CSV table of C-alpha atoms in Angstrom, one decimal:
chain,number,residue,atom,x,y,z
A,147,MET,CA,90.6,-35.6,1.6
A,148,SER,CA,89.9,-33.7,-1.7
A,149,ASP,CA,86.3,-34.1,-3.7
A,150,GLU,CA,88.5,-35.9,-6.3
A,151,SER,CA,89.6,-38.6,-3.7
A,152,GLU,CA,86.1,-38.9,-2.6
A,153,LEU,CA,85.0,-39.4,-5.8
A,154,ILE,CA,87.4,-42.3,-6.4
A,155,ARG,CA,85.5,-43.8,-3.6
A,156,VAL,CA,82.2,-44.2,-4.8
A,157,GLU,CA,81.3,-47.5,-5.4
A,158,MET,CA,81.8,-48.8,-9.3
A,159,GLY,CA,78.5,-50.7,-9.4
A,160,HIS,CA,75.9,-48.1,-9.4
A,161,PRO,CA,74.9,-46.2,-12.6
A,162,VAL,CA,76.1,-42.6,-11.7
A,163,ALA,CA,79.7,-44.3,-11.0
A,164,ARG,CA,79.6,-46.3,-14.1
A,165,ALA,CA,78.6,-42.8,-16.1
A,166,ARG,CA,82.2,-41.6,-15.0
A,167,THR,CA,83.8,-44.8,-16.2
A,168,VAL,CA,82.2,-44.4,-19.4
A,169,LEU,CA,83.5,-40.6,-19.7
A,170,GLU,CA,87.1,-41.6,-18.6
A,171,ARG,CA,87.2,-44.3,-21.2
A,172,ARG,CA,86.0,-41.9,-23.9
A,173,GLY,CA,88.5,-39.3,-23.1
A,174,ALA,CA,86.4,-36.6,-21.4
A,175,ASP,CA,88.3,-33.7,-19.9
A,176,LEU,CA,85.9,-33.1,-16.8
A,177,PRO,CA,84.4,-36.3,-15.7
A,178,GLU,CA,83.5,-34.6,-12.2
A,179,MET,CA,81.5,-32.1,-14.1
A,180,ALA,CA,79.5,-34.8,-15.8
A,181,LEU,CA,78.9,-36.5,-12.6
A,182,LYS,CA,77.8,-33.4,-11.1
A,183,ALA,CA,75.3,-33.0,-13.7
A,184,LEU,CA,74.0,-36.8,-13.2
A,185,ALA,CA,73.5,-36.0,-9.3
A,186,ARG,CA,71.7,-32.6,-10.2
A,187,GLU,CA,69.5,-34.5,-12.4
A,188,VAL,CA,68.4,-36.9,-9.8
A,189,ILE,CA,68.1,-33.9,-7.1
A,190,LEU,CA,66.2,-31.6,-9.0
A,191,ARG,CA,63.6,-33.8,-10.6
A,192,ILE,CA,62.8,-35.6,-7.4
A,193,ALA,CA,62.6,-32.4,-5.4
A,194,LYS,CA,60.5,-30.7,-7.9
A,195,LYS,CA,58.2,-33.8,-8.5
A,196,PRO,CA,54.9,-32.4,-7.4
A,197,VAL,CA,52.4,-33.8,-5.3
A,198,LYS,CA,49.4,-35.5,-7.4
A,199,PRO,CA,46.6,-32.8,-6.5
A,200,GLY,CA,43.9,-35.0,-4.7
A,201,GLU,CA,45.6,-38.2,-4.6
A,202,PRO,CA,45.4,-39.7,-0.9
A,203,ARG,CA,48.8,-40.1,0.4
A,204,GLY,CA,48.3,-41.6,3.9
A,205,VAL,CA,50.3,-40.6,6.8
A,206,CYS,CA,54.0,-39.1,5.6
A,207,PRO,CA,56.8,-39.1,7.6
A,208,ASP,CA,57.5,-36.4,9.8
A,209,GLU,CA,60.5,-33.9,9.8
A,210,ALA,CA,62.8,-35.9,11.9
A,211,ALA,CA,62.5,-39.0,9.8
A,212,VAL,CA,62.7,-36.9,6.5
A,213,ALA,CA,66.1,-35.6,7.8
A,214,ALA,CA,66.9,-38.9,9.1
A,215,LEU,CA,67.0,-40.3,5.4
A,216,CYS,CA,68.6,-37.5,4.1
A,217,ASP,CA,71.4,-38.1,6.6
A,218,ALA,CA,71.5,-41.8,5.6
A,219,LEU,CA,71.7,-41.0,1.9
A,220,VAL,CA,75.5,-39.5,2.6
A,221,SER,CA,76.3,-41.9,5.6
A,222,PRO,CA,79.4,-44.2,5.4
A,223,ASP,CA,76.9,-46.8,5.7
A,224,GLU,CA,75.5,-47.6,2.3
A,225,GLN,CA,72.7,-49.7,3.7
A,226,ILE,CA,71.1,-47.1,6.1
A,227,ALA,CA,68.7,-45.4,3.4
A,228,PRO,CA,67.7,-48.5,2.0
A,229,ASP,CA,66.6,-49.9,5.0
A,230,LEU,CA,64.6,-47.1,6.0
A,231,VAL,CA,62.7,-46.9,2.6
A,232,ARG,CA,62.3,-50.5,3.2
A,233,ALA,CA,61.0,-50.4,6.9
A,234,SER,CA,58.4,-47.7,5.7
A,235,ARG,CA,57.0,-49.6,2.5
A,236,LEU,CA,56.7,-52.9,5.0
A,237,SER,CA,54.9,-50.4,7.4
A,238,GLY,CA,52.2,-50.0,4.7
A,239,MET,CA,53.0,-46.8,3.1
A,240,SER,CA,52.0,-46.5,-0.7
A,241,ALA,CA,54.2,-46.2,-3.2
A,242,ASP,CA,53.4,-42.7,-4.1
A,243,THR,CA,53.5,-41.8,-0.3
A,244,LEU,CA,56.8,-43.4,-0.2
A,245,TYR,CA,58.3,-41.2,-3.3
A,246,PHE,CA,56.3,-37.8,-2.6
A,247,GLY,CA,56.1,-37.9,0.6
A,248,PHE,CA,59.5,-39.5,1.6
A,249,ILE,CA,62.2,-39.9,-0.3
A,250,ALA,CA,61.2,-36.4,-2.7
A,251,LYS,CA,61.3,-34.4,0.6
A,252,ALA,CA,64.5,-36.2,1.6
A,253,VAL,CA,66.2,-35.3,-1.5
A,254,ALA,CA,65.0,-31.5,-1.3
A,255,LEU,CA,66.9,-31.5,2.0
A,256,LEU,CA,69.7,-32.8,0.5
A,257,GLY,CA,69.8,-30.3,-2.1
A,258,THR,CA,69.4,-27.2,0.5
A,259,ARG,CA,72.1,-28.5,2.1
A,260,TRP,CA,74.2,-28.6,-1.2
A,261,GLU,CA,73.3,-25.0,-1.8
A,262,ARG,CA,74.3,-24.2,1.8
A,263,ASP,CA,77.8,-25.9,1.6
A,264,GLU,CA,76.8,-28.1,3.9
A,265,LEU,CA,77.8,-31.2,1.9
A,266,THR,CA,80.5,-31.8,-0.6
A,267,VAL,CA,80.5,-32.7,-4.1
A,268,SER,CA,81.0,-36.1,-3.6
A,269,ASP,CA,78.3,-36.2,-0.6
A,270,VAL,CA,75.9,-35.2,-3.3
A,271,ILE,CA,77.0,-37.6,-5.6
A,272,ILE,CA,77.0,-40.4,-3.4
A,273,GLY,CA,73.4,-39.4,-2.4
A,274,ALA,CA,72.1,-39.0,-5.5
A,275,GLY,CA,73.4,-42.6,-6.4
A,276,ARG,CA,72.1,-44.2,-3.8
A,277,VAL,CA,68.3,-42.5,-4.0
A,278,TYR,CA,68.6,-43.8,-7.7
A,279,GLY,CA,69.2,-47.2,-6.6
A,280,ILE,CA,66.4,-47.4,-4.2
A,281,LEU,CA,64.1,-46.0,-6.6
A,282,ARG,CA,65.6,-48.9,-9.0
A,283,GLU,CA,64.8,-51.2,-6.2
A,284,LEU,CA,61.3,-50.0,-5.7
A,285,ARG,CA,60.6,-50.4,-9.6
A,286,THR,CA,58.3,-53.2,-9.1
A,287,VAL,CA,56.3,-51.4,-6.0
A,288,PHE,CA,55.6,-48.9,-8.6
A,289,LEU,CA,54.6,-51.0,-11.4
A,290,THR,CA,52.2,-53.2,-9.2
A,291,GLU,CA,50.6,-50.4,-7.8
A,292,ARG,CA,50.1,-47.9,-11.2
A,293,MET,CA,49.2,-50.9,-13.3
A,294,PRO,CA,45.7,-52.1,-12.8
A,295,HIS,CA,45.9,-54.7,-15.2
A,296,ALA,CA,48.1,-56.2,-17.8
A,297,PRO,CA,49.1,-53.6,-20.2
A,298,GLY,CA,48.9,-53.8,-24.0
A,299,ALA,CA,51.9,-54.3,-26.7
A,300,THR,CA,52.7,-50.2,-26.2
A,301,ALA,CA,56.1,-48.4,-26.2
A,302,VAL,CA,57.1,-45.1,-26.8
A,303,PHE,CA,60.3,-44.7,-28.9
A,304,ALA,CA,62.5,-41.7,-28.9
A,305,GLN,CA,65.9,-40.3,-29.8
A,306,VAL,CA,68.7,-39.7,-27.8
A,307,PRO,CA,68.8,-35.6,-27.8
A,308,GLY,CA,71.2,-34.5,-30.4
A,309,GLU,CA,70.5,-37.5,-32.8
A,310,ILE,CA,70.0,-36.3,-36.3
A,311,HIS,CA,69.5,-39.9,-37.7
A,312,THR,CA,65.6,-40.5,-37.7
A,313,ILE,CA,65.3,-43.2,-40.2
A,314,GLY,CA,66.1,-46.5,-38.1
A,315,VAL,CA,63.9,-45.4,-35.3
A,316,THR,CA,61.0,-44.3,-37.7
A,317,MET,CA,61.3,-47.6,-39.6
A,318,ALA,CA,61.6,-49.7,-36.2
A,319,ALA,CA,58.6,-48.0,-35.1
A,320,ASP,CA,56.5,-48.5,-38.2
A,321,ALA,CA,58.1,-52.3,-38.3
A,322,LEU,CA,56.2,-53.0,-34.8
A,323,ARG,CA,53.4,-51.3,-35.7
A,324,ARG,CA,52.7,-53.8,-38.2
A,325,LYS,CA,53.3,-56.4,-35.7
A,326,GLY,CA,50.6,-55.0,-33.7
A,327,TRP,CA,52.4,-52.9,-31.3
A,328,GLU,CA,51.3,-49.2,-30.6
A,329,ILE,CA,54.1,-47.2,-30.8
A,330,ASP,CA,54.3,-43.4,-29.8
A,331,LEU,CA,57.4,-41.9,-31.5
A,332,ARG,CA,59.0,-38.8,-30.1
A,333,LEU,CA,61.4,-37.1,-32.5
A,334,GLY,CA,63.9,-34.0,-32.5
A,335,LEU,CA,63.0,-33.1,-28.6
A,336,ASN,CA,65.8,-31.8,-26.2
A,337,HIS,CA,66.5,-33.3,-23.2
A,338,ASP,CA,64.0,-31.7,-20.9
A,339,ALA,CA,61.3,-31.5,-23.3
A,340,LEU,CA,61.8,-35.4,-23.9
A,341,VAL,CA,61.8,-36.1,-20.3
A,342,SER,CA,58.8,-33.9,-19.8
A,343,GLU,CA,56.7,-35.6,-22.4
A,344,ILE,CA,57.7,-39.2,-21.4
A,345,GLY,CA,57.1,-38.2,-17.8
A,346,ARG,CA,53.7,-37.0,-18.6
A,347,MET,CA,52.8,-40.2,-20.4
A,348,GLN,CA,54.1,-42.6,-17.9
A,349,PRO,CA,54.6,-45.4,-20.1
A,350,THR,CA,55.6,-48.8,-19.2
A,351,MET,CA,58.4,-49.3,-21.6
A,352,VAL,CA,60.8,-46.7,-23.3
A,353,GLY,CA,62.9,-47.7,-26.7
A,354,LEU,CA,65.8,-45.2,-27.1
A,355,SER,CA,67.6,-44.7,-30.2
A,356,ALA,CA,71.6,-43.5,-30.6
A,357,SER,CA,74.2,-44.0,-32.8
A,358,THR,CA,77.4,-42.8,-31.7
A,359,ARG,CA,79.6,-43.3,-28.7
A,360,GLN,CA,79.8,-39.6,-28.3
A,361,GLN,CA,76.2,-40.1,-27.3
A,362,THR,CA,76.8,-42.2,-24.4
A,363,PHE,CA,76.5,-39.6,-21.8
A,364,ALA,CA,73.6,-38.0,-23.1
A,365,LEU,CA,72.1,-41.2,-22.9
A,366,ALA,CA,73.0,-42.0,-19.4
A,367,ARG,CA,71.7,-38.8,-18.5
A,368,LEU,CA,68.4,-39.4,-20.2
A,369,ILE,CA,67.9,-42.8,-18.7
A,370,VAL,CA,68.5,-41.4,-15.3
A,371,ALA,CA,66.4,-38.7,-15.5
A,372,LEU,CA,63.5,-40.8,-17.3
A,373,ARG,CA,64.1,-43.3,-14.2
A,374,VAL,CA,63.3,-40.4,-11.6
A,375,CYS,CA,60.1,-39.3,-13.7
A,376,CYS,CA,58.9,-42.9,-14.4
A,377,PRO,CA,60.1,-45.2,-11.7
A,378,GLN,CA,58.1,-47.9,-13.3
A,379,VAL,CA,59.7,-47.8,-16.8
A,380,TRP,CA,61.6,-50.5,-18.6
A,381,ILE,CA,64.0,-49.1,-20.9
A,382,LEU,CA,65.6,-50.4,-24.2
A,383,VAL,CA,68.6,-49.2,-26.0
A,384,ALA,CA,68.9,-49.8,-29.8
A,385,GLY,CA,70.8,-48.4,-32.6
A,386,GLN,CA,74.2,-48.4,-34.0
A,387,ILE,CA,75.6,-47.5,-30.7
A,388,VAL,CA,74.7,-51.1,-29.5
A,389,GLN,CA,77.5,-52.4,-31.7
A,390,GLN,CA,79.9,-50.0,-30.7
A,391,ASP,CA,80.1,-51.1,-27.0
A,392,SER,CA,79.5,-54.4,-25.9
A,393,HIS,CA,79.3,-53.0,-22.1
A,394,LEU,CA,76.8,-50.5,-23.1
A,395,ARG,CA,73.9,-51.9,-21.0
A,396,ASP,CA,75.8,-51.7,-17.8
A,397,LEU,CA,77.4,-48.5,-18.5
A,398,VAL,CA,74.1,-46.4,-19.2
A,399,ASP,CA,72.0,-48.7,-16.9
A,400,ALA,CA,69.6,-49.7,-19.7
A,401,ASP,CA,67.2,-52.9,-18.9
A,402,ALA,CA,68.0,-54.2,-22.7
A,403,VAL,CA,69.9,-53.6,-25.5
A,404,ALA,CA,69.2,-54.4,-29.0
A,405,GLY,CA,71.6,-54.0,-32.1
A,406,THR,CA,68.8,-55.6,-34.6
A,407,LEU,CA,65.0,-55.0,-34.8
A,408,ASP,CA,64.4,-58.8,-34.4
A,409,GLU,CA,66.6,-58.2,-31.3
A,410,ALA,CA,64.4,-55.0,-30.1
A,411,PHE,CA,61.3,-57.1,-31.0
A,412,ALA,CA,62.3,-60.3,-28.6
A,413,ALA,CA,63.3,-57.6,-25.8
A,414,LEU,CA,60.2,-55.9,-25.7
A,415,SER,CA,58.0,-58.9,-26.1
A,416,GLY,CA,59.7,-61.0,-23.6
A,417,HIS,CA,59.0,-58.1,-21.2
A,418,LEU,CA,55.4,-57.7,-22.2
A,419,ASN,CA,55.4,-61.5,-21.4
A,420,GLU,CA,56.7,-60.9,-18.0
A,421,LEU,CA,54.3,-57.8,-17.1
A,422,ALA,CA,51.5,-60.3,-17.9
A,423,GLU,CA,52.7,-62.8,-15.7
A,424,MET,CA,53.0,-60.3,-13.0
A,425,ALA,CA,49.5,-59.0,-13.5
A,426,GLN,CA,48.2,-62.6,-13.1
A,427,ARG,CA,50.1,-63.5,-10.2
A,428,ARG,CA,48.4,-60.4,-8.7
A,429,GLY,CA,45.2,-61.7,-9.6
């Protein structure tokens, strides 16, 4: 069966597959190359994510367990990989050990098998999509372990790489500052620099601004990268692009979209309240 036929079989619910749908709707010529780019984004960023020096990691899975998870990521049964990760978590493994000592090693092995031509392009796309889905499922776990107390009203605002209009996001940042929010604004950075900067900051909330449909893939790619580097992050998409596609939230896997400043403020405030309630329940 061809790689193209395999790609069609990728479940249309997960974000990597949804990105393909976006590209096809926009008339893109090479949707498979775009999917490969998203898969590579997941694999390279996870596989190269360093272990935090001096961080207690607990007992890490052995090579056999890592290989089993790698196998599961491309298995016909899509439930095996999430079940392995859940079982490890229930056994008492910390979120960081789960990420650095288990998932990252399995993803590195996936990448190695890809380089050796032991896996097809469709295998890797499916595997990357499943890893991404697992990280999304673990978001609350990462958030709970990394958030010692309820966070303040803080967020990072940034442009999607390639966006040239800065007035809207700058005005939004200033308006929210007047409402008492602390907004770190990042403008004019390319994809890698922006992901690196936000990854260093490890925020709980990020607002991304884009203006045209042509930025949909760049937006999807950025969100994939940010969720890998900051598994706890909540992402809001705003700007004129929101008015141009009623399905944007699902297409790029945003947590919320806002077409106006009032909608953005309401979404950010609502999530801040959710974080406060989570911290209160944790005691």
